[in-house]
mmCIF file with all atom_site columns, C-alpha atoms in Angstrom:
data_model
loop_
_atom_site.group_PDB
_atom_site.id
_atom_site.type_symbol
_atom_site.label_atom_id
_atom_site.label_alt_id
_atom_site.label_comp_id
_atom_site.label_asym_id
_atom_site.label_entity_id
_atom_site.label_seq_id
_atom_site.pdbx_PDB_ins_code
_atom_site.Cartn_x
_atom_site.Cartn_y
_atom_site.Cartn_z
_atom_site.occupancy
_atom_site.B_iso_or_equiv
_atom_site.pdbx_formal_charge
_atom_site.auth_seq_id
_atom_site.auth_comp_id
_atom_site.auth_asym_id
_atom_site.auth_atom_id
_atom_site.pdbx_PDB_model_num
ATOM 1   C CA . ASN A 1 1   ? 38.554 -42.427 -40.180 1.00 0.00 ? 77  ASN A CA 1
ATOM 2   C CA . ALA A 1 2   ? 42.028 -43.656 -41.000 1.00 0.00 ? 78  ALA A CA 1
ATOM 3   C CA . GLY A 1 3   ? 41.436 -43.072 -44.724 1.00 0.00 ? 79  GLY A CA 1
ATOM 4   C CA . VAL A 1 4   ? 43.808 -45.127 -46.891 1.00 0.00 ? 80  VAL A CA 1
ATOM 5   C CA . THR A 1 5   ? 46.521 -47.060 -45.083 1.00 0.00 ? 81  THR A CA 1
ATOM 6   C CA . GLN A 1 6   ? 49.444 -48.995 -46.546 1.00 0.00 ? 82  GLN A CA 1
ATOM 7   C CA . THR A 1 7   ? 51.802 -51.565 -45.096 1.00 0.00 ? 83  THR A CA 1
ATOM 8   C CA . PRO A 1 8   ? 54.712 -51.770 -44.944 1.00 0.00 ? 84  PRO A CA 1
ATOM 9   C CA . LYS A 1 9   ? 56.084 -48.223 -45.136 1.00 0.00 ? 85  LYS A CA 1
ATOM 10  C CA . PHE A 1 10  ? 59.535 -49.404 -46.199 1.00 0.00 ? 86  PHE A CA 1
ATOM 11  C CA . GLN A 1 11  ? 60.824 -52.680 -47.642 1.00 0.00 ? 87  GLN A CA 1
ATOM 12  C CA . VAL A 1 12  ? 64.121 -53.953 -48.998 1.00 0.00 ? 88  VAL A CA 1
ATOM 13  C CA . LEU A 1 13  ? 64.097 -57.093 -51.136 1.00 0.00 ? 89  LEU A CA 1
ATOM 14  C CA . LYS A 1 14  ? 66.682 -59.098 -52.944 1.00 0.00 ? 90  LYS A CA 1
ATOM 15  C CA . THR A 1 15  ? 66.227 -59.862 -56.634 1.00 0.00 ? 91  THR A CA 1
ATOM 16  C CA . GLY A 1 16  ? 63.891 -62.800 -57.057 1.00 0.00 ? 92  GLY A CA 1
ATOM 17  C CA . GLN A 1 17  ? 62.156 -62.489 -53.710 1.00 0.00 ? 93  GLN A CA 1
ATOM 18  C CA . SER A 1 18  ? 58.409 -62.102 -53.508 1.00 0.00 ? 94  SER A CA 1
ATOM 19  C CA . MET A 1 19  ? 56.230 -59.900 -51.345 1.00 0.00 ? 95  MET A CA 1
ATOM 20  C CA . THR A 1 20  ? 52.765 -58.419 -51.007 1.00 0.00 ? 96  THR A CA 1
ATOM 21  C CA . LEU A 1 21  ? 51.977 -54.776 -50.426 1.00 0.00 ? 97  LEU A CA 1
ATOM 22  C CA . GLN A 1 22  ? 48.794 -54.227 -48.489 1.00 0.00 ? 98  GLN A CA 1
ATOM 23  C CA . CYS A 1 23  ? 46.274 -51.419 -48.807 1.00 0.00 ? 99  CYS A CA 1
ATOM 24  C CA . ALA A 1 24  ? 43.133 -50.801 -46.782 1.00 0.00 ? 100 ALA A CA 1
ATOM 25  C CA . GLN A 1 25  ? 40.475 -48.089 -46.876 1.00 0.00 ? 101 GLN A CA 1
ATOM 26  C CA . ASP A 1 26  ? 37.683 -47.388 -44.431 1.00 0.00 ? 102 ASP A CA 1
ATOM 27  C CA . MET A 1 27  ? 35.655 -44.970 -46.558 1.00 0.00 ? 103 MET A CA 1
ATOM 28  C CA . ASN A 1 28  ? 33.452 -47.620 -48.214 1.00 0.00 ? 104 ASN A CA 1
ATOM 29  C CA . HIS A 1 29  ? 34.915 -46.724 -51.606 1.00 0.00 ? 105 HIS A CA 1
ATOM 30  C CA . ASN A 1 30  ? 34.210 -49.090 -54.466 1.00 0.00 ? 106 ASN A CA 1
ATOM 31  C CA . SER A 1 31  ? 37.251 -48.261 -56.620 1.00 0.00 ? 107 SER A CA 1
ATOM 32  C CA . MET A 1 32  ? 40.865 -48.813 -55.615 1.00 0.00 ? 108 MET A CA 1
ATOM 33  C CA . TYR A 1 33  ? 44.152 -48.228 -57.427 1.00 0.00 ? 109 TYR A CA 1
ATOM 34  C CA . TRP A 1 34  ? 47.854 -49.031 -57.273 1.00 0.00 ? 110 TRP A CA 1
ATOM 35  C CA . TYR A 1 35  ? 50.393 -46.535 -58.661 1.00 0.00 ? 111 TYR A CA 1
ATOM 36  C CA . ARG A 1 36  ? 54.143 -46.368 -58.752 1.00 0.00 ? 112 ARG A CA 1
ATOM 37  C CA . GLN A 1 37  ? 56.052 -43.093 -58.668 1.00 0.00 ? 113 GLN A CA 1
ATOM 38  C CA . ASP A 1 38  ? 59.529 -42.776 -60.135 1.00 0.00 ? 114 ASP A CA 1
ATOM 39  C CA . PRO A 1 39  ? 61.694 -39.665 -60.579 1.00 0.00 ? 115 PRO A CA 1
ATOM 40  C CA . GLY A 1 40  ? 61.006 -38.036 -63.934 1.00 0.00 ? 116 GLY A CA 1
ATOM 41  C CA . MET A 1 41  ? 58.226 -40.501 -64.758 1.00 0.00 ? 117 MET A CA 1
ATOM 42  C CA . GLY A 1 42  ? 55.450 -39.178 -62.585 1.00 0.00 ? 118 GLY A CA 1
ATOM 43  C CA . LEU A 1 43  ? 52.678 -41.397 -61.290 1.00 0.00 ? 119 LEU A CA 1
ATOM 44  C CA . ARG A 1 44  ? 51.906 -44.480 -63.355 1.00 0.00 ? 120 ARG A CA 1
ATOM 45  C CA . LEU A 1 45  ? 48.960 -46.779 -62.809 1.00 0.00 ? 121 LEU A CA 1
ATOM 46  C CA . ILE A 1 46  ? 49.784 -50.434 -62.233 1.00 0.00 ? 122 ILE A CA 1
ATOM 47  C CA . TYR A 1 47  ? 46.358 -51.989 -61.628 1.00 0.00 ? 123 TYR A CA 1
ATOM 48  C CA . TYR A 1 48  ? 42.947 -50.827 -60.559 1.00 0.00 ? 124 TYR A CA 1
ATOM 49  C CA . SER A 1 49  ? 39.761 -52.370 -59.268 1.00 0.00 ? 125 SER A CA 1
ATOM 50  C CA . ALA A 1 50  ? 36.319 -50.955 -59.948 1.00 0.00 ? 126 ALA A CA 1
ATOM 51  C CA . SER A 1 51  ? 34.656 -53.224 -57.404 1.00 0.00 ? 127 SER A CA 1
ATOM 52  C CA . GLU A 1 52  ? 35.258 -56.168 -55.120 1.00 0.00 ? 128 GLU A CA 1
ATOM 53  C CA . GLY A 1 53  ? 36.381 -59.172 -57.146 1.00 0.00 ? 129 GLY A CA 1
ATOM 54  C CA . THR A 1 54  ? 37.284 -57.250 -60.323 1.00 0.00 ? 130 THR A CA 1
ATOM 55  C CA . THR A 1 55  ? 40.666 -55.952 -61.448 1.00 0.00 ? 131 THR A CA 1
ATOM 56  C CA . ASP A 1 56  ? 42.054 -54.311 -64.580 1.00 0.00 ? 132 ASP A CA 1
ATOM 57  C CA . LYS A 1 57  ? 45.538 -53.621 -65.873 1.00 0.00 ? 133 LYS A CA 1
ATOM 58  C CA . GLY A 1 58  ? 46.879 -50.138 -65.931 1.00 0.00 ? 134 GLY A CA 1
ATOM 59  C CA . GLU A 1 59  ? 49.831 -48.641 -67.760 1.00 0.00 ? 135 GLU A CA 1
ATOM 60  C CA . VAL A 1 60  ? 52.618 -50.760 -66.211 1.00 0.00 ? 136 VAL A CA 1
ATOM 61  C CA . PRO A 1 61  ? 51.212 -54.115 -64.987 1.00 0.00 ? 137 PRO A CA 1
ATOM 62  C CA . ASP A 1 62  ? 54.086 -56.440 -65.950 1.00 0.00 ? 138 ASP A CA 1
ATOM 63  C CA . GLY A 1 63  ? 55.717 -58.181 -62.990 1.00 0.00 ? 139 GLY A CA 1
ATOM 64  C CA . TYR A 1 64  ? 52.793 -57.496 -60.653 1.00 0.00 ? 140 TYR A CA 1
ATOM 65  C CA . ASN A 1 65  ? 49.587 -59.198 -59.621 1.00 0.00 ? 141 ASN A CA 1
ATOM 66  C CA . VAL A 1 66  ? 46.672 -57.930 -57.555 1.00 0.00 ? 142 VAL A CA 1
ATOM 67  C CA . SER A 1 67  ? 43.861 -59.228 -55.437 1.00 0.00 ? 143 SER A CA 1
ATOM 68  C CA . ARG A 1 68  ? 40.600 -57.571 -54.342 1.00 0.00 ? 144 ARG A CA 1
ATOM 69  C CA . LEU A 1 69  ? 38.803 -60.195 -52.254 1.00 0.00 ? 145 LEU A CA 1
ATOM 70  C CA . LYS A 1 70  ? 37.273 -57.681 -49.866 1.00 0.00 ? 146 LYS A CA 1
ATOM 71  C CA . LYS A 1 71  ? 35.878 -54.250 -50.662 1.00 0.00 ? 147 LYS A CA 1
ATOM 72  C CA . GLN A 1 72  ? 38.172 -52.524 -48.203 1.00 0.00 ? 148 GLN A CA 1
ATOM 73  C CA . ASN A 1 73  ? 41.422 -54.251 -49.206 1.00 0.00 ? 149 ASN A CA 1
ATOM 74  C CA . PHE A 1 74  ? 43.560 -54.202 -52.352 1.00 0.00 ? 150 PHE A CA 1
ATOM 75  C CA . LEU A 1 75  ? 46.759 -56.246 -52.415 1.00 0.00 ? 151 LEU A CA 1
ATOM 76  C CA . LEU A 1 76  ? 49.697 -55.786 -54.793 1.00 0.00 ? 152 LEU A CA 1
ATOM 77  C CA . GLY A 1 77  ? 52.019 -58.740 -55.269 1.00 0.00 ? 153 GLY A CA 1
ATOM 78  C CA . LEU A 1 78  ? 55.505 -58.979 -56.680 1.00 0.00 ? 154 LEU A CA 1
ATOM 79  C CA . GLU A 1 79  ? 56.195 -62.604 -57.566 1.00 0.00 ? 155 GLU A CA 1
ATOM 80  C CA . SER A 1 80  ? 59.877 -62.255 -58.426 1.00 0.00 ? 156 SER A CA 1
ATOM 81  C CA . ALA A 1 81  ? 61.201 -58.814 -57.592 1.00 0.00 ? 157 ALA A CA 1
ATOM 82  C CA . ALA A 1 82  ? 63.556 -57.043 -60.002 1.00 0.00 ? 158 ALA A CA 1
ATOM 83  C CA . PRO A 1 83  ? 65.703 -53.918 -59.484 1.00 0.00 ? 159 PRO A CA 1
ATOM 84  C CA . SER A 1 84  ? 63.452 -52.115 -61.989 1.00 0.00 ? 160 SER A CA 1
ATOM 85  C CA . GLN A 1 85  ? 60.648 -52.407 -59.435 1.00 0.00 ? 161 GLN A CA 1
ATOM 86  C CA . THR A 1 86  ? 62.477 -50.159 -57.007 1.00 0.00 ? 162 THR A CA 1
ATOM 87  C CA . SER A 1 87  ? 59.986 -47.357 -56.558 1.00 0.00 ? 163 SER A CA 1
ATOM 88  C CA . VAL A 1 88  ? 57.482 -45.696 -54.277 1.00 0.00 ? 164 VAL A CA 1
ATOM 89  C CA . TYR A 1 89  ? 54.110 -47.408 -54.428 1.00 0.00 ? 165 TYR A CA 1
ATOM 90  C CA . PHE A 1 90  ? 50.879 -45.590 -53.691 1.00 0.00 ? 166 PHE A CA 1
ATOM 91  C CA . CYS A 1 91  ? 47.429 -47.003 -53.147 1.00 0.00 ? 167 CYS A CA 1
ATOM 92  C CA . ALA A 1 92  ? 44.347 -44.836 -53.718 1.00 0.00 ? 168 ALA A CA 1
ATOM 93  C CA . SER A 1 93  ? 40.598 -45.180 -53.503 1.00 0.00 ? 169 SER A CA 1
ATOM 94  C CA . SER A 1 94  ? 37.522 -43.335 -54.686 1.00 0.00 ? 170 SER A CA 1
ATOM 95  C CA . TYR A 1 95  ? 33.760 -43.661 -54.898 1.00 0.00 ? 171 TYR A CA 1
ATOM 96  C CA . ILE A 1 96  ? 32.219 -43.950 -58.338 1.00 0.00 ? 172 ILE A CA 1
ATOM 97  C CA . ALA A 1 97  ? 28.486 -44.404 -58.805 1.00 0.00 ? 173 ALA A CA 1
ATOM 98  C CA . GLY A 1 98  ? 26.704 -43.884 -62.080 1.00 0.00 ? 174 GLY A CA 1
ATOM 99  C CA . SER A 1 99  ? 27.804 -40.499 -63.362 1.00 0.00 ? 175 SER A CA 1
ATOM 100 C CA . SER A 1 100 ? 29.197 -39.391 -59.995 1.00 0.00 ? 176 SER A CA 1
ATOM 101 C CA . TYR A 1 101 ? 32.989 -39.493 -59.917 1.00 0.00 ? 177 TYR A CA 1
ATOM 102 C CA . ASN A 1 102 ? 34.450 -38.357 -56.655 1.00 0.00 ? 178 ASN A CA 1
ATOM 103 C CA . GLU A 1 103 ? 37.954 -37.426 -55.623 1.00 0.00 ? 179 GLU A CA 1
ATOM 104 C CA . GLN A 1 104 ? 40.682 -39.970 -55.114 1.00 0.00 ? 180 GLN A CA 1
ATOM 105 C CA . PHE A 1 105 ? 42.324 -40.346 -51.739 1.00 0.00 ? 181 PHE A CA 1
ATOM 106 C CA . PHE A 1 106 ? 45.877 -41.595 -51.456 1.00 0.00 ? 182 PHE A CA 1
ATOM 107 C CA . GLY A 1 107 ? 47.753 -43.615 -48.888 1.00 0.00 ? 183 GLY A CA 1
ATOM 108 C CA . PRO A 1 108 ? 51.165 -42.558 -47.506 1.00 0.00 ? 184 PRO A CA 1
ATOM 109 C CA . GLY A 1 109 ? 53.119 -44.863 -49.803 1.00 0.00 ? 185 GLY A CA 1
ATOM 110 C CA . THR A 1 110 ? 55.501 -47.821 -49.550 1.00 0.00 ? 186 THR A CA 1
ATOM 111 C CA . ARG A 1 111 ? 59.158 -47.264 -50.429 1.00 0.00 ? 187 ARG A CA 1
ATOM 112 C CA . LEU A 1 112 ? 60.483 -50.447 -52.004 1.00 0.00 ? 188 LEU A CA 1
ATOM 113 C CA . THR A 1 113 ? 64.115 -51.115 -52.825 1.00 0.00 ? 189 THR A CA 1
ATOM 114 C CA . VAL A 1 114 ? 65.126 -54.216 -54.769 1.00 0.00 ? 190 VAL A CA 1
ATOM 115 C CA . LEU A 1 115 ? 68.810 -55.050 -54.593 1.00 0.00 ? 191 LEU A CA 1
ATOM 116 C CA . LYS B 2 1   ? 45.764 -40.855 -75.626 1.00 0.00 ? 30  LYS B CA 1
ATOM 117 C CA . GLN B 2 2   ? 45.167 -38.230 -72.978 1.00 0.00 ? 31  GLN B CA 1
ATOM 118 C CA . GLU B 2 3   ? 48.277 -36.330 -71.981 1.00 0.00 ? 32  GLU B CA 1
ATOM 119 C CA . VAL B 2 4   ? 48.529 -33.904 -69.096 1.00 0.00 ? 33  VAL B CA 1
ATOM 120 C CA . THR B 2 5   ? 51.247 -31.268 -69.024 1.00 0.00 ? 34  THR B CA 1
ATOM 121 C CA . GLN B 2 6   ? 52.240 -29.001 -66.181 1.00 0.00 ? 35  GLN B CA 1
ATOM 122 C CA . ILE B 2 7   ? 54.395 -25.961 -66.770 1.00 0.00 ? 36  ILE B CA 1
ATOM 123 C CA . PRO B 2 8   ? 56.665 -24.866 -65.212 1.00 0.00 ? 37  PRO B CA 1
ATOM 124 C CA . ALA B 2 9   ? 58.286 -27.957 -63.731 1.00 0.00 ? 38  ALA B CA 1
ATOM 125 C CA . ALA B 2 10  ? 59.640 -25.849 -60.876 1.00 0.00 ? 39  ALA B CA 1
ATOM 126 C CA . LEU B 2 11  ? 58.864 -22.414 -59.491 1.00 0.00 ? 40  LEU B CA 1
ATOM 127 C CA . SER B 2 12  ? 60.430 -20.320 -56.752 1.00 0.00 ? 41  SER B CA 1
ATOM 128 C CA . VAL B 2 13  ? 58.656 -17.239 -55.370 1.00 0.00 ? 42  VAL B CA 1
ATOM 129 C CA . PRO B 2 14  ? 59.055 -14.905 -52.375 1.00 0.00 ? 43  PRO B CA 1
ATOM 130 C CA . GLU B 2 15  ? 56.606 -15.211 -49.517 1.00 0.00 ? 44  GLU B CA 1
ATOM 131 C CA . GLY B 2 16  ? 53.425 -13.207 -49.941 1.00 0.00 ? 45  GLY B CA 1
ATOM 132 C CA . GLU B 2 17  ? 53.322 -13.411 -53.718 1.00 0.00 ? 46  GLU B CA 1
ATOM 133 C CA . ASN B 2 18  ? 50.213 -14.560 -55.564 1.00 0.00 ? 47  ASN B CA 1
ATOM 134 C CA . LEU B 2 19  ? 50.969 -17.291 -58.074 1.00 0.00 ? 48  LEU B CA 1
ATOM 135 C CA . VAL B 2 20  ? 49.399 -19.424 -60.770 1.00 0.00 ? 49  VAL B CA 1
ATOM 136 C CA . LEU B 2 21  ? 50.191 -23.027 -61.631 1.00 0.00 ? 50  LEU B CA 1
ATOM 137 C CA . ASN B 2 22  ? 49.179 -24.301 -65.043 1.00 0.00 ? 51  ASN B CA 1
ATOM 138 C CA . CYS B 2 23  ? 47.822 -27.615 -66.237 1.00 0.00 ? 52  CYS B CA 1
ATOM 139 C CA . SER B 2 24  ? 46.889 -28.510 -69.816 1.00 0.00 ? 53  SER B CA 1
ATOM 140 C CA . PHE B 2 25  ? 45.314 -31.649 -71.238 1.00 0.00 ? 54  PHE B CA 1
ATOM 141 C CA . THR B 2 26  ? 44.939 -32.878 -74.789 1.00 0.00 ? 55  THR B CA 1
ATOM 142 C CA . ASP B 2 27  ? 41.447 -34.412 -74.721 1.00 0.00 ? 56  ASP B CA 1
ATOM 143 C CA . SER B 2 28  ? 38.764 -31.948 -73.629 1.00 0.00 ? 57  SER B CA 1
ATOM 144 C CA . ALA B 2 29  ? 36.175 -34.697 -72.997 1.00 0.00 ? 58  ALA B CA 1
ATOM 145 C CA . ILE B 2 30  ? 36.947 -35.032 -69.308 1.00 0.00 ? 59  ILE B CA 1
ATOM 146 C CA . TYR B 2 31  ? 34.642 -35.843 -66.399 1.00 0.00 ? 60  TYR B CA 1
ATOM 147 C CA . ASN B 2 32  ? 36.599 -33.993 -63.765 1.00 0.00 ? 61  ASN B CA 1
ATOM 148 C CA . LEU B 2 33  ? 39.986 -32.574 -62.870 1.00 0.00 ? 62  LEU B CA 1
ATOM 149 C CA . GLN B 2 34  ? 41.683 -32.878 -59.515 1.00 0.00 ? 63  GLN B CA 1
ATOM 150 C CA . TRP B 2 35  ? 44.545 -30.910 -57.993 1.00 0.00 ? 64  TRP B CA 1
ATOM 151 C CA . PHE B 2 36  ? 46.825 -32.594 -55.466 1.00 0.00 ? 65  PHE B CA 1
ATOM 152 C CA . ARG B 2 37  ? 49.652 -31.538 -53.217 1.00 0.00 ? 66  ARG B CA 1
ATOM 153 C CA . GLN B 2 38  ? 52.596 -33.811 -52.405 1.00 0.00 ? 67  GLN B CA 1
ATOM 154 C CA . ASP B 2 39  ? 55.118 -33.033 -49.699 1.00 0.00 ? 68  ASP B CA 1
ATOM 155 C CA . PRO B 2 40  ? 58.570 -34.670 -49.940 1.00 0.00 ? 69  PRO B CA 1
ATOM 156 C CA . GLY B 2 41  ? 58.429 -38.320 -48.923 1.00 0.00 ? 70  GLY B CA 1
ATOM 157 C CA . LYS B 2 42  ? 54.673 -38.214 -48.444 1.00 0.00 ? 71  LYS B CA 1
ATOM 158 C CA . GLY B 2 43  ? 51.534 -39.280 -50.250 1.00 0.00 ? 72  GLY B CA 1
ATOM 159 C CA . LEU B 2 44  ? 49.212 -37.090 -52.292 1.00 0.00 ? 73  LEU B CA 1
ATOM 160 C CA . THR B 2 45  ? 46.684 -34.849 -50.608 1.00 0.00 ? 74  THR B CA 1
ATOM 161 C CA . SER B 2 46  ? 43.613 -33.839 -52.569 1.00 0.00 ? 75  SER B CA 1
ATOM 162 C CA . LEU B 2 47  ? 43.200 -30.060 -52.756 1.00 0.00 ? 76  LEU B CA 1
ATOM 163 C CA . LEU B 2 48  ? 40.341 -29.390 -55.143 1.00 0.00 ? 77  LEU B CA 1
ATOM 164 C CA . LEU B 2 49  ? 38.082 -31.367 -57.452 1.00 0.00 ? 78  LEU B CA 1
ATOM 165 C CA . ILE B 2 50  ? 36.382 -29.622 -60.374 1.00 0.00 ? 79  ILE B CA 1
ATOM 166 C CA . GLN B 2 51  ? 33.577 -31.455 -62.127 1.00 0.00 ? 80  GLN B CA 1
ATOM 167 C CA . SER B 2 52  ? 33.326 -31.015 -65.904 1.00 0.00 ? 81  SER B CA 1
ATOM 168 C CA . SER B 2 53  ? 30.209 -28.864 -65.496 1.00 0.00 ? 82  SER B CA 1
ATOM 169 C CA . GLN B 2 54  ? 31.985 -26.438 -63.171 1.00 0.00 ? 83  GLN B CA 1
ATOM 170 C CA . ARG B 2 55  ? 34.211 -23.502 -64.007 1.00 0.00 ? 84  ARG B CA 1
ATOM 171 C CA . GLU B 2 56  ? 36.032 -23.131 -60.689 1.00 0.00 ? 85  GLU B CA 1
ATOM 172 C CA . GLN B 2 57  ? 36.382 -24.317 -57.125 1.00 0.00 ? 86  GLN B CA 1
ATOM 173 C CA . THR B 2 58  ? 37.740 -22.472 -54.114 1.00 0.00 ? 87  THR B CA 1
ATOM 174 C CA . SER B 2 59  ? 39.206 -23.609 -50.822 1.00 0.00 ? 88  SER B CA 1
ATOM 175 C CA . GLY B 2 60  ? 40.750 -21.013 -48.570 1.00 0.00 ? 89  GLY B CA 1
ATOM 176 C CA . ARG B 2 61  ? 43.619 -19.327 -50.422 1.00 0.00 ? 90  ARG B CA 1
ATOM 177 C CA . LEU B 2 62  ? 43.328 -21.768 -53.327 1.00 0.00 ? 91  LEU B CA 1
ATOM 178 C CA . ASN B 2 63  ? 41.232 -21.271 -56.433 1.00 0.00 ? 92  ASN B CA 1
ATOM 179 C CA . ALA B 2 64  ? 41.165 -23.718 -59.318 1.00 0.00 ? 93  ALA B CA 1
ATOM 180 C CA . SER B 2 65  ? 39.614 -22.928 -62.679 1.00 0.00 ? 94  SER B CA 1
ATOM 181 C CA . LEU B 2 66  ? 38.708 -25.194 -65.556 1.00 0.00 ? 95  LEU B CA 1
ATOM 182 C CA . ASP B 2 67  ? 38.321 -24.349 -69.244 1.00 0.00 ? 96  ASP B CA 1
ATOM 183 C CA . LYS B 2 68  ? 37.452 -27.599 -70.970 1.00 0.00 ? 97  LYS B CA 1
ATOM 184 C CA . SER B 2 69  ? 37.256 -26.139 -74.435 1.00 0.00 ? 98  SER B CA 1
ATOM 185 C CA . SER B 2 70  ? 40.850 -24.968 -74.339 1.00 0.00 ? 99  SER B CA 1
ATOM 186 C CA . GLY B 2 71  ? 42.070 -27.951 -72.320 1.00 0.00 ? 100 GLY B CA 1
ATOM 187 C CA . ARG B 2 72  ? 43.410 -25.858 -69.458 1.00 0.00 ? 101 ARG B CA 1
ATOM 188 C CA . SER B 2 73  ? 43.196 -25.566 -65.705 1.00 0.00 ? 102 SER B CA 1
ATOM 189 C CA . THR B 2 74  ? 44.933 -23.169 -63.360 1.00 0.00 ? 103 THR B CA 1
ATOM 190 C CA . LEU B 2 75  ? 45.557 -23.323 -59.639 1.00 0.00 ? 104 LEU B CA 1
ATOM 191 C CA . TYR B 2 76  ? 45.778 -19.873 -58.085 1.00 0.00 ? 105 TYR B CA 1
ATOM 192 C CA . ILE B 2 77  ? 47.468 -19.564 -54.703 1.00 0.00 ? 106 ILE B CA 1
ATOM 193 C CA . ALA B 2 78  ? 46.956 -16.254 -52.920 1.00 0.00 ? 107 ALA B CA 1
ATOM 194 C CA . ALA B 2 79  ? 49.436 -14.733 -50.486 1.00 0.00 ? 108 ALA B CA 1
ATOM 195 C CA . SER B 2 80  ? 51.858 -17.658 -50.670 1.00 0.00 ? 109 SER B CA 1
ATOM 196 C CA . GLN B 2 81  ? 53.533 -18.952 -47.493 1.00 0.00 ? 110 GLN B CA 1
ATOM 197 C CA . PRO B 2 82  ? 56.629 -21.118 -46.931 1.00 0.00 ? 111 PRO B CA 1
ATOM 198 C CA . GLY B 2 83  ? 54.256 -23.899 -45.847 1.00 0.00 ? 112 GLY B CA 1
ATOM 199 C CA . ASP B 2 84  ? 52.876 -23.960 -49.396 1.00 0.00 ? 113 ASP B CA 1
ATOM 200 C CA . SER B 2 85  ? 56.195 -25.362 -50.617 1.00 0.00 ? 114 SER B CA 1
ATOM 201 C CA . ALA B 2 86  ? 55.431 -28.740 -52.173 1.00 0.00 ? 115 ALA B CA 1
ATOM 202 C CA . THR B 2 87  ? 54.856 -30.417 -55.519 1.00 0.00 ? 116 THR B CA 1
ATOM 203 C CA . TYR B 2 88  ? 51.442 -29.737 -57.041 1.00 0.00 ? 117 TYR B CA 1
ATOM 204 C CA . LEU B 2 89  ? 49.947 -32.267 -59.432 1.00 0.00 ? 118 LEU B CA 1
ATOM 205 C CA . CYS B 2 90  ? 46.870 -32.120 -61.585 1.00 0.00 ? 119 CYS B CA 1
ATOM 206 C CA . ALA B 2 91  ? 45.027 -35.156 -62.882 1.00 0.00 ? 120 ALA B CA 1
ATOM 207 C CA . VAL B 2 92  ? 42.076 -35.645 -65.211 1.00 0.00 ? 121 VAL B CA 1
ATOM 208 C CA . LEU B 2 93  ? 39.404 -38.317 -65.290 1.00 0.00 ? 122 LEU B CA 1
ATOM 209 C CA . LEU B 2 94  ? 38.185 -39.241 -68.756 1.00 0.00 ? 123 LEU B CA 1
ATOM 210 C CA . SER B 2 95  ? 35.178 -41.429 -68.116 1.00 0.00 ? 124 SER B CA 1
ATOM 211 C CA . GLY B 2 96  ? 33.577 -44.189 -66.102 1.00 0.00 ? 125 GLY B CA 1
ATOM 212 C CA . ASN B 2 97  ? 36.048 -46.399 -64.377 1.00 0.00 ? 126 ASN B CA 1
ATOM 213 C CA . THR B 2 98  ? 39.034 -45.202 -66.368 1.00 0.00 ? 127 THR B CA 1
ATOM 214 C CA . PRO B 2 99  ? 41.840 -44.147 -64.076 1.00 0.00 ? 128 PRO B CA 1
ATOM 215 C CA . LEU B 2 100 ? 43.152 -40.651 -63.487 1.00 0.00 ? 129 LEU B CA 1
ATOM 216 C CA . VAL B 2 101 ? 45.819 -39.367 -65.867 1.00 0.00 ? 130 VAL B CA 1
ATOM 217 C CA . PHE B 2 102 ? 48.443 -37.342 -64.007 1.00 0.00 ? 131 PHE B CA 1
ATOM 218 C CA . GLY B 2 103 ? 50.745 -34.533 -64.970 1.00 0.00 ? 132 GLY B CA 1
ATOM 219 C CA . LYS B 2 104 ? 54.324 -34.672 -63.693 1.00 0.00 ? 133 LYS B CA 1
ATOM 220 C CA . GLY B 2 105 ? 53.777 -31.808 -61.319 1.00 0.00 ? 134 GLY B CA 1
ATOM 221 C CA . THR B 2 106 ? 55.144 -28.369 -60.520 1.00 0.00 ? 135 THR B CA 1
ATOM 222 C CA . ARG B 2 107 ? 57.603 -28.148 -57.648 1.00 0.00 ? 136 ARG B CA 1
ATOM 223 C CA . LEU B 2 108 ? 56.897 -24.928 -55.739 1.00 0.00 ? 137 LEU B CA 1
ATOM 224 C CA . SER B 2 109 ? 59.309 -23.253 -53.337 1.00 0.00 ? 138 SER B CA 1
ATOM 225 C CA . VAL B 2 110 ? 58.110 -20.256 -51.327 1.00 0.00 ? 139 VAL B CA 1
ATOM 226 C CA . ILE B 2 111 ? 61.039 -18.374 -49.876 1.00 0.00 ? 140 ILE B CA 1
ATOM 227 C CA . ALA B 2 112 ? 60.647 -16.569 -46.540 1.00 0.00 ? 141 ALA B CA 1
#
């Protein structure tokens, strides 16, 4: 199993450009998450998806959009990138069923710089 | 609002020492608590998951305990090695499909 994979690993954008970060998991997990990690701020949740076709806002959703069309994929979009979105982005997934809440697995991250 | 605190923010110990990392949370009504390790420039690796009904979990030289009533968890690392150097994060799950709430981590350096 590849676990959670993210593409690209690195990206440099100019202010105003758009892009999509891709995340895939092969563990048949129903829940998927997007976080950003900034120095001194820790991990902050951007969006999450409890199941295919559903998404919910996290702590810092402004400037982002997401798509969960397939169970194994969760896409994070930046419509008009801003320097404040320079960060490391992590995707994660887990399996939640009824009262069973299992561990989250993380991808390797995407380092995004917005100039 | 659930808050997770990890103290100290950084810790340096000589190789071979046993050590304890601390995690505290404000709302004791949690479903589970997870400890992660993060190496520089890498993603998070899950170390241990403790369900709310459990008191501790062990994996190799790692032992994590959970005291819900006091809002505390500890990660015990036995016989530390330079390869244990990393940032350790704890995170709690409140309920259902609510997301994990993370602490800011403890950066551990084990000196050979």
